[in-house]
Coordinates of C-alpha atoms in Angstrom, one line a residue:
L1 CA 0.1 -7.6 47.4
S2 CA 2.3 -7.1 50.6
E3 CA 5.5 -8.2 49.0
K4 CA 8.4 -5.4 48.8
R5 CA 8.6 -3.4 45.4
D6 CA 11.4 -2.1 43.7
P7 CA 10.8 1.8 43.8
R8 CA 12.5 1.9 40.3
K9 CA 10.2 -0.7 38.8
M10 CA 7.0 1.1 40.4
S11 CA 8.0 4.4 39.0
K12 CA 8.3 2.7 35.4
I13 CA 4.8 1.5 36.0
V14 CA 3.4 4.7 36.9
A15 CA 5.2 6.4 33.8
A16 CA 3.7 4.0 31.6
A17 CA 0.3 4.6 33.1
L18 CA 0.6 8.4 32.5
L19 CA 1.9 7.8 29.0
F20 CA -1.3 5.7 28.5
A21 CA -3.4 8.4 29.8
S22 CA -2.0 10.9 27.4
S23 CA -2.2 8.9 24.3
A24 CA -5.8 7.6 24.4
L25 CA -7.1 10.3 22.1
A26 CA -10.7 10.5 21.3
Q27 CA -10.4 10.2 17.6
C28 CA -9.3 6.5 18.2
N29 CA -12.7 6.1 20.2
A30 CA -11.9 2.5 21.9
G31 CA -8.1 2.5 21.1
V32 CA -4.9 4.4 21.3
E33 CA -3.4 6.6 18.5
R34 CA 0.1 5.4 17.2
F35 CA 2.2 6.6 14.3
A36 CA 0.7 10.0 13.5
G37 CA -3.1 9.3 13.4
E38 CA -3.4 5.6 13.1
C39 CA -5.3 3.7 15.7
S40 CA -4.4 0.5 17.6
C41 CA -7.8 -1.0 18.8
N42 CA -8.8 -2.3 22.1
S43 CA -9.8 -5.9 22.2
G44 CA -13.1 -6.7 20.3
F45 CA -12.8 -3.4 18.5
I46 CA -12.2 -2.9 14.7
G47 CA -12.1 -0.3 12.1
P48 CA -9.9 2.7 11.3
A49 CA -11.2 4.8 14.3
C50 CA -11.7 1.8 16.7
D51 CA -15.6 2.6 16.6
D52 CA -17.1 -0.9 15.5
N53 CA -17.5 -3.1 18.7
A54 CA -17.5 -6.3 16.9
G55 CA -16.9 -8.1 20.2
A56 CA -20.1 -6.7 22.0
L57 CA -21.4 -10.2 22.6
C58 CA -18.3 -11.7 23.9
N59 CA -17.1 -11.7 27.8
F60 CA -13.4 -10.7 28.0
P61 CA -11.5 -11.7 31.0
N62 CA -9.5 -9.0 33.1
A63 CA -5.9 -9.0 33.4
A64 CA -4.8 -10.2 36.9
P65 CA -2.0 -8.2 38.7
L66 CA 0.1 -11.2 39.7
R67 CA -0.5 -13.6 36.8
T68 CA 0.7 -13.2 33.2
E69 CA -0.3 -14.9 30.1
A70 CA 0.3 -15.4 26.3
V71 CA -1.2 -12.5 24.5
A72 CA -0.8 -13.7 20.9
E73 CA 0.3 -16.4 18.6
L74 CA 1.2 -16.9 14.9
D75 CA -1.6 -19.1 13.1
A76 CA 1.1 -21.1 10.8
L77 CA -1.8 -22.8 9.2
A78 CA -3.4 -19.5 7.8
S79 CA 0.0 -17.9 7.0
G80 CA 2.2 -18.6 3.9
V81 CA 3.6 -17.2 0.8
S82 CA 1.2 -16.7 -2.3
E83 CA 1.3 -14.5 -5.4
N84 CA 4.8 -13.0 -4.3
T85 CA 3.5 -11.8 -0.9
L86 CA 4.2 -13.1 2.7
N87 CA 0.8 -13.3 4.5
L88 CA 0.8 -13.5 8.2
R89 CA -2.0 -14.2 10.5
I90 CA -1.7 -13.4 14.1
K91 CA -4.3 -14.2 16.9
G92 CA -4.5 -11.8 19.6
F93 CA -6.0 -13.1 22.8
P94 CA -8.5 -10.5 24.1
A95 CA -8.9 -9.0 27.6
T96 CA -10.8 -6.1 28.8
D97 CA -9.4 -2.9 27.4
R98 CA -6.3 -4.5 26.0
Y99 CA -4.5 -3.1 23.1
F100 CA -1.2 -3.6 21.4
S101 CA 1.4 -1.0 21.6
R102 CA 3.6 -3.1 19.2
M103 CA 3.0 -5.5 16.5
D104 CA 5.9 -5.3 14.1
V105 CA 7.2 -7.8 11.6
N106 CA 10.9 -7.5 12.4
S107 CA 10.7 -3.6 12.0
D108 CA 8.6 -0.6 12.8
N109 CA 8.7 0.6 9.3
E110 CA 5.1 1.3 8.3
N111 CA 4.9 -1.4 5.6
C112 CA 6.0 -4.0 8.3
R113 CA 3.7 -3.3 11.1
Y114 CA 0.0 -3.0 12.7
P115 CA -1.2 -0.2 12.5
G116 CA 0.0 0.1 9.0
P117 CA -1.1 -0.1 5.1
N118 CA -0.3 -3.6 5.0
A119 CA -2.2 -4.7 8.1
V120 CA -6.0 -5.4 8.6
K121 CA -7.6 -6.0 12.2
S122 CA -10.8 -8.2 12.3
F123 CA -12.7 -10.2 14.8
E124 CA -13.8 -13.9 14.7
P125 CA -15.6 -15.6 17.5
C126 CA -14.2 -13.8 20.6
T127 CA -10.6 -13.5 19.1
D128 CA -8.7 -10.5 17.8
I129 CA -7.3 -11.3 14.3
F130 CA -4.5 -9.4 12.7
D131 CA -3.7 -10.1 8.8
I132 CA -0.5 -8.7 7.8
G133 CA 0.3 -9.1 3.8
I134 CA 3.8 -7.8 2.8
P135 CA 4.9 -8.1 -0.7
I136 CA 8.2 -9.9 -0.9
P137 CA 10.3 -6.8 -2.3
E138 CA 9.1 -4.7 0.7
L139 CA 9.9 -7.5 3.1
I140 CA 13.5 -7.4 2.0
N141 CA 13.8 -3.8 1.6
N142 CA 11.9 -2.3 4.4
C143 CA 11.6 -5.3 7.1
S144 CA 15.2 -5.7 7.9
F145 CA 15.2 -9.5 7.4
A146 CA 18.1 -11.7 7.5
V147 CA 18.5 -13.3 4.1
D148 CA 20.5 -16.5 3.3
P149 CA 20.3 -17.0 -0.5
E150 CA 22.5 -20.2 -0.5
G151 CA 21.4 -23.8 -1.5
A152 CA 18.1 -24.8 -3.0
F153 CA 16.1 -22.0 -0.9
T154 CA 16.4 -18.5 -0.3
T155 CA 15.5 -17.9 3.6
L156 CA 14.3 -15.0 5.1
T157 CA 14.7 -14.9 9.0
G158 CA 13.0 -12.6 11.3
D159 CA 10.8 -12.0 14.4
I160 CA 7.3 -10.8 15.0
I161 CA 7.4 -8.4 18.0
V162 CA 4.3 -7.8 19.9
A163 CA 3.5 -5.9 23.0
A164 CA 0.2 -5.9 24.8
V165 CA -0.9 -3.4 27.4
D166 CA -3.4 -4.2 30.1
Q167 CA -5.0 -1.9 32.7
L168 CA -4.6 -3.5 36.1
G169 CA -6.6 -1.0 37.9
E170 CA -5.5 1.3 40.6
F171 CA -3.3 0.9 43.8
R172 CA -4.3 3.4 46.4
G173 CA -5.1 5.9 43.7
T174 CA -2.2 5.1 41.2
P175 CA -3.2 3.6 37.9
I176 CA -1.2 0.3 37.1
V177 CA -0.6 -0.6 33.6
R178 CA 1.3 -3.7 32.4
E179 CA 3.1 -4.2 29.2
T180 CA 3.5 -7.8 28.0
K181 CA 6.3 -8.1 25.2
S182 CA 7.1 -11.2 23.2
A183 CA 9.0 -12.2 20.0
L184 CA 7.8 -14.9 17.7
S185 CA 10.6 -16.0 15.6
F186 CA 10.0 -17.6 12.2
S187 CA 11.5 -18.0 8.8
V188 CA 10.2 -18.0 5.1
S189 CA 12.0 -20.1 2.7
L190 CA 11.4 -19.5 -1.1
P191 CA 12.6 -21.9 -3.8
N192 CA 15.3 -21.1 -6.2
T193 CA 14.4 -23.8 -8.6
V194 CA 11.2 -25.3 -9.8
A195 CA 11.7 -28.9 -11.3
V196 CA 8.8 -30.0 -13.9
N197 CA 9.2 -33.4 -15.0
T198 CA 7.4 -35.2 -18.0
S199 CA 7.3 -38.7 -19.3
E200 CA 6.3 -39.9 -22.9
L201 CA 5.0 -43.3 -24.1
Q202 CA 4.5 -44.7 -27.5
V203 CA 1.4 -46.9 -27.9
F204 CA 0.0 -46.9 -31.7
S205 CA 0.0 -43.2 -31.6
E206 CA 2.1 -41.2 -29.1
I207 CA 0.8 -41.0 -25.9
E208 CA 2.0 -38.1 -23.7
I209 CA 1.6 -37.8 -19.9
M210 CA 2.4 -34.4 -18.6
A211 CA 3.1 -33.8 -14.8
A212 CA 3.9 -31.1 -12.6
V213 CA 4.4 -30.5 -8.9
V214 CA 1.8 -27.7 -8.0
L215 CA 2.3 -27.7 -4.3
Q216 CA 5.0 -28.5 -1.6
E217 CA 4.2 -27.5 1.8
F218 CA 5.5 -28.4 5.2
E219 CA 3.0 -27.6 8.2
R220 CA 5.0 -27.8 11.3
S221 CA 2.1 -27.9 13.9
N222 CA 1.0 -31.2 12.3
D223 CA 4.5 -32.4 11.3
L224 CA 3.0 -33.0 8.0
V225 CA 4.7 -32.7 4.4
S226 CA 1.9 -32.4 1.7
I227 CA 2.8 -32.8 -2.1
D228 CA 0.4 -32.3 -4.9
L229 CA 1.0 -33.6 -8.4
F230 CA -1.0 -32.4 -11.3
T231 CA -1.3 -34.7 -14.5
S232 CA -2.6 -34.3 -17.9
V233 CA -3.0 -37.1 -20.5
Q234 CA -5.0 -36.8 -23.9
F235 CA -8.3 -38.2 -24.7
P236 CA -9.3 -41.1 -24.2
Y237 CA -6.9 -42.2 -21.6
T238 CA -6.9 -41.8 -17.8
L239 CA -4.3 -42.6 -15.0
S240 CA -4.1 -44.6 -11.9
P241 CA -1.2 -44.6 -9.4
V242 CA 0.2 -48.0 -8.5
N243 CA 2.7 -47.1 -6.1
I244 CA 5.0 -44.4 -5.0
V245 CA 8.7 -45.1 -4.4
P246 CA 10.4 -42.4 -2.2
P247 CA 14.0 -42.0 -1.4
A248 CA 15.5 -44.6 1.1
G249 CA 14.6 -44.2 4.6
L250 CA 11.3 -42.5 4.1
E251 CA 9.1 -45.6 3.0
D252 CA 7.6 -45.8 6.6
Y253 CA 6.2 -42.1 6.5
L254 CA 4.6 -42.1 3.1
T255 CA 0.9 -42.1 2.6
W256 CA -0.9 -41.2 -0.4
E257 CA -4.6 -41.1 -1.9
P258 CA -6.2 -42.5 -5.0
M259 CA -6.6 -40.3 -8.0
V260 CA -10.3 -39.7 -9.2
P261 CA -10.3 -41.3 -12.7
C262 CA -11.7 -39.4 -15.8
V263 CA -14.9 -41.2 -17.2
N264 CA -15.5 -39.4 -20.4
T265 CA -13.9 -36.0 -21.0
N266 CA -15.5 -35.7 -24.4
G267 CA -12.2 -35.2 -26.4
A268 CA -10.8 -32.9 -23.7
P269 CA -7.6 -33.7 -21.9
C270 CA -7.9 -35.8 -18.6
E271 CA -6.8 -33.7 -15.7
Q272 CA -6.0 -35.3 -12.5
N273 CA -4.3 -34.6 -9.3
L274 CA -2.6 -36.9 -7.0
A275 CA -1.9 -35.9 -3.4
F276 CA 0.6 -37.8 -1.0
N277 CA 2.1 -37.0 2.4
L278 CA 5.1 -37.7 4.6
V279 CA 4.0 -37.8 8.3
N280 CA 6.0 -37.3 11.5
L281 CA 9.3 -36.8 10.0
T282 CA 10.6 -34.1 12.5
A283 CA 9.4 -36.4 15.4
A284 CA 11.8 -39.1 14.0
S285 CA 14.5 -36.5 13.6
I286 CA 14.4 -36.4 9.8
C287 CA 14.9 -32.8 8.8
D288 CA 15.3 -33.4 5.1
F289 CA 12.8 -35.1 2.5
S290 CA 14.9 -34.2 -0.7
G291 CA 15.5 -36.7 -3.5
I292 CA 13.9 -38.6 -6.3
Y293 CA 10.3 -39.8 -5.8
T294 CA 9.1 -42.4 -8.5
I295 CA 5.4 -42.6 -9.1
N296 CA 4.4 -45.5 -11.2
V297 CA 0.9 -45.2 -12.8
T298 CA -1.2 -47.2 -15.1
Y299 CA -2.9 -45.7 -18.0
Y300 CA -5.9 -47.0 -19.5
C301 CA -9.0 -46.0 -21.6
Q302 CA -11.9 -44.0 -20.2
E303 CA -15.6 -45.5 -20.4
V304 CA -15.4 -45.1 -24.3
D305 CA -15.5 -47.4 -27.5
D306 CA -12.4 -48.5 -29.5
C307 CA -9.8 -48.3 -26.9
P308 CA -6.4 -48.5 -28.6
V309 CA -4.5 -50.2 -25.6
E310 CA -5.3 -53.4 -23.8
G311 CA -5.0 -54.1 -20.2
A312 CA -3.2 -51.4 -17.8
P313 CA 0.3 -50.8 -19.1
V314 CA 2.7 -48.9 -16.6
A315 CA 4.6 -45.8 -16.8
S316 CA 6.8 -43.8 -14.5
I317 CA 6.8 -40.2 -13.4
E318 CA 10.0 -39.0 -11.5
L319 CA 9.9 -36.1 -9.2
D320 CA 13.1 -34.4 -7.9
L321 CA 12.0 -32.7 -4.8
N322 CA 14.1 -30.5 -2.6
S323 CA 13.0 -29.5 1.0
G324 CA 16.0 -27.7 2.8
N325 CA 16.0 -28.2 6.5
I326 CA 12.5 -28.5 7.9
C327 CA 13.6 -28.7 11.5
E328 CA 14.3 -24.9 11.4
G329 CA 10.7 -23.8 11.3
N330 CA 9.8 -22.6 7.9
V331 CA 6.3 -21.4 7.5
V332 CA 5.8 -22.6 3.9
I333 CA 7.4 -23.8 0.7
N334 CA 5.3 -23.3 -2.3
G335 CA 6.5 -23.0 -5.9
E336 CA 4.2 -23.0 -9.3
L337 CA 5.3 -23.1 -12.7
D338 CA 3.0 -24.2 -15.6
G339 CA 2.4 -23.9 -19.3
S340 CA 0.9 -24.8 -22.5
L341 CA 1.9 -25.1 -26.2
E342 CA -0.7 -24.5 -28.9
S343 CA -0.6 -24.3 -32.7
Y344 CA -2.5 -21.8 -35.0
G345 CA -3.0 -20.8 -38.7
N346 CA -2.2 -17.1 -38.2
P347 CA 0.4 -14.9 -36.6
E348 CA -2.1 -13.3 -34.2
H349 CA -3.1 -16.6 -32.7
D350 CA -6.6 -15.8 -32.6
G351 CA -9.7 -18.2 -33.5
E352 CA -9.7 -21.9 -32.8
Q353 CA -6.4 -23.8 -32.6
K354 CA -5.2 -25.4 -35.8
I355 CA -3.7 -28.9 -36.0
I356 CA -4.2 -29.8 -39.6
F357 CA -1.6 -27.9 -42.1
T358 CA -0.9 -28.4 -45.9
A359 CA 2.6 -28.7 -47.4
G360 CA 4.6 -25.3 -47.5
E361 CA 2.4 -23.7 -44.7
T362 CA 3.6 -21.8 -42.2
V363 CA 2.9 -23.1 -38.5
Y364 CA 2.4 -20.6 -35.8
M365 CA 3.0 -21.7 -32.3
L366 CA 2.0 -20.1 -29.0
L367 CA 3.7 -20.9 -25.8
Q368 CA 1.9 -19.5 -22.6
L369 CA 3.3 -19.7 -19.0
S370 CA 1.5 -19.3 -15.6
S371 CA 4.0 -18.8 -12.7
S372 CA 4.1 -17.5 -9.2
I373 CA 7.6 -16.3 -10.1
E374 CA 8.4 -13.0 -12.0
I375 CA 9.8 -14.2 -15.3
E376 CA 12.9 -12.5 -16.6
S377 CA 13.3 -14.1 -20.1
I378 CA 12.3 -17.5 -21.9
D379 CA 14.7 -19.3 -24.1
L380 CA 13.5 -22.1 -26.5
D381 CA 15.0 -25.1 -28.3
V382 CA 12.5 -26.3 -30.8
V383 CA 12.6 -29.7 -32.1
V384 CA 10.0 -31.2 -35.0
V385 CA 9.5 -34.9 -34.8
V386 CA 8.5 -36.7 -38.2
D387 CA 8.3 -40.5 -38.3
G388 CA 10.7 -41.0 -35.4
E389 CA 13.3 -38.3 -36.8
E390 CA 14.1 -35.3 -34.5
I391 CA 14.7 -32.1 -36.4
N392 CA 16.0 -29.1 -34.4
I393 CA 14.6 -26.3 -36.3
S394 CA 15.8 -23.6 -34.0
S395 CA 19.6 -24.3 -34.5
N396 CA 19.2 -23.3 -38.1
P397 CA 16.4 -20.7 -38.3
Q398 CA 17.2 -19.6 -41.9
L399 CA 16.9 -23.1 -43.3
Y400 CA 13.3 -23.9 -41.7
G401 CA 12.1 -20.3 -41.7
Y402 CA 12.0 -20.2 -38.1
N403 CA 11.5 -17.0 -36.1
E404 CA 10.6 -16.3 -32.6
V405 CA 8.4 -13.4 -31.3
E406 CA 8.4 -11.7 -27.7
L407 CA 5.1 -11.3 -26.3
Q408 CA 3.8 -10.1 -23.0
P409 CA 5.7 -11.7 -19.9
G410 CA 5.2 -15.3 -19.5
N411 CA 4.2 -15.7 -23.3
K412 CA 6.4 -16.3 -26.6
A413 CA 5.5 -17.3 -30.0
F414 CA 7.5 -18.9 -32.9
Y415 CA 6.7 -19.9 -36.3
F416 CA 8.3 -22.2 -39.2
V417 CA 7.5 -23.2 -42.7
A418 CA 6.2 -27.1 -43.1
S419 CA 8.6 -27.6 -46.1
Y420 CA 7.8 -30.5 -48.3
G421 CA 9.4 -32.1 -51.5
D422 CA 12.2 -34.8 -52.4
K423 CA 14.1 -35.5 -49.3
V424 CA 16.7 -37.6 -51.2
A425 CA 17.5 -34.7 -53.1
N426 CA 17.3 -32.2 -50.3
P427 CA 17.6 -34.2 -46.8
D428 CA 17.0 -30.5 -45.0
L429 CA 13.2 -30.8 -45.8
L430 CA 10.9 -31.4 -43.0
F431 CA 8.6 -33.7 -45.0
G432 CA 9.3 -36.1 -47.9
L433 CA 7.5 -37.2 -51.2
D434 CA 7.6 -40.9 -49.9
E435 CA 5.5 -40.3 -46.6
Q436 CA 1.7 -41.0 -46.3
Q437 CA -0.8 -38.6 -47.5
A438 CA -1.5 -37.6 -43.9
T439 CA 1.7 -37.3 -41.8
P440 CA 1.5 -36.7 -38.0
F441 CA 4.3 -34.7 -36.5
Y442 CA 5.0 -33.3 -33.1
V443 CA 6.4 -30.0 -32.1
T444 CA 8.4 -30.1 -28.9
A445 CA 9.6 -26.9 -27.1
N446 CA 12.5 -27.2 -24.4
V447 CA 12.0 -24.2 -22.4
L448 CA 14.4 -22.3 -20.3
V449 CA 12.9 -19.9 -17.9
T450 CA 15.2 -17.2 -16.2
Y451 CA 14.2 -15.0 -13.3
K452 CA 16.2 -12.7 -11.0
T453 CA 15.8 -12.0 -7.3
S454 CA 17.5 -9.0 -5.6
F455 CA 18.7 -9.0 -1.9
G456 CA 20.2 -5.7 -1.0
R457 CA 23.0 -5.1 -3.6
K458 CA 23.1 -8.8 -4.7
R459 CA 21.5 -9.8 -7.7
E460 CA 21.1 -13.7 -8.2
I461 CA 19.9 -15.4 -11.4
N462 CA 18.0 -18.6 -11.2
Q463 CA 16.7 -20.7 -13.9
S464 CA 14.0 -23.7 -14.3
S465 CA 13.8 -26.0 -17.6
F466 CA 11.1 -28.2 -18.7
S467 CA 9.6 -29.2 -22.1
L468 CA 6.2 -28.9 -23.7
S469 CA 4.7 -30.6 -26.9
A470 CA 1.9 -30.3 -29.4
Q471 CA 0.7 -32.8 -32.1
S472 CA -0.2 -31.8 -35.7
I473 CA -1.1 -33.3 -39.2
L474 CA 0.6 -32.4 -42.5
L475 CA -1.8 -33.1 -45.6
H476 CA 0.1 -33.4 -49.1

């Protein structure tokens, strides 16, 4: 303590002490008022007025005059993007009477900081927890992030700026206060495209395997890439993976877990998840895991009688994954797009689904999508398959009585007439006289989803495409 002190630095410390003394208003109890009445609470205290002593049973250390330490860290595992919102969890390391004079997500705008409307402080075992949830539009418009919309991802780059204030005691009657500042750099990558791949097989009747990537995540702290694949196959089948073939050079980093088989779904579809991982990529200086992943699966019958297949035939599902550069420190990459196609006997689509229709009857179809992305529009290309013949009914709507109906965002309906007669005389009919009395047919909707993102004055259009199918029967 006898070393020489720069008088300018000492005056700055004294000034900080006086500022602290004038700001510690009674209305904030154990905290300091900031931003016109909002309170920044001391370590262990929570609540709007900092009057809840959640850390009463914890022993907090005192800040040492000649030793500094880290005051906060970003919890990457508890942070991420969901429901169009960036969720950040910051752990504050407590000390006696410590409070944060700054905790800004790249800006001191009220939507981007603590205290503020998007921030909540809590207290878990002897640790201050700050949860900040900022909707993506607010993040772009208010928090001054750098935006790079090029390539497969739109990347938002910024800093979490924190400043902790500690009271160090008095030096010969002069209060001494230390302010420790730090910037935690991070970036968020939002996918510009979502690929959904499906594969169909023909065994006796048409067997349809539907699959979608529902999670793609990179955890920097564990150097771990996690991929979750959702699959659906109709009763009475179930799937089991044989192997996964990744892009060249990634074979030694791939691990995966067996799928849980369906035992007896009693007529309902068999829904399963396949999880696989890529480990230690960045440790091996591999910064991109994009490419085609081929998943070979066997399909066989659940524990039911009269199985229509023998043995365990093999089918393939191809995933087209795009990662961007994972060596740059992205928090999470997560995209979801899911859907269903159902048939009904009325335009209100109420009651139970209808799969058996009579000749000349109108077939009403309902398309429903579930997405973490705000959908702008849905375009359809609809094909009816009868005895292997594919008939595009949306390309000639007047001929087939085809019409589309716009519903609430994410839903769309269409209908057509199951025309029947002499196809020799009129080849444009869907069903002919020479066909069997009960004729199965398939309706396949090729879906193009369009959504828009806004970055300042720049407006970017993104699209995703996939197919959904439904089976029905015509009686005549």
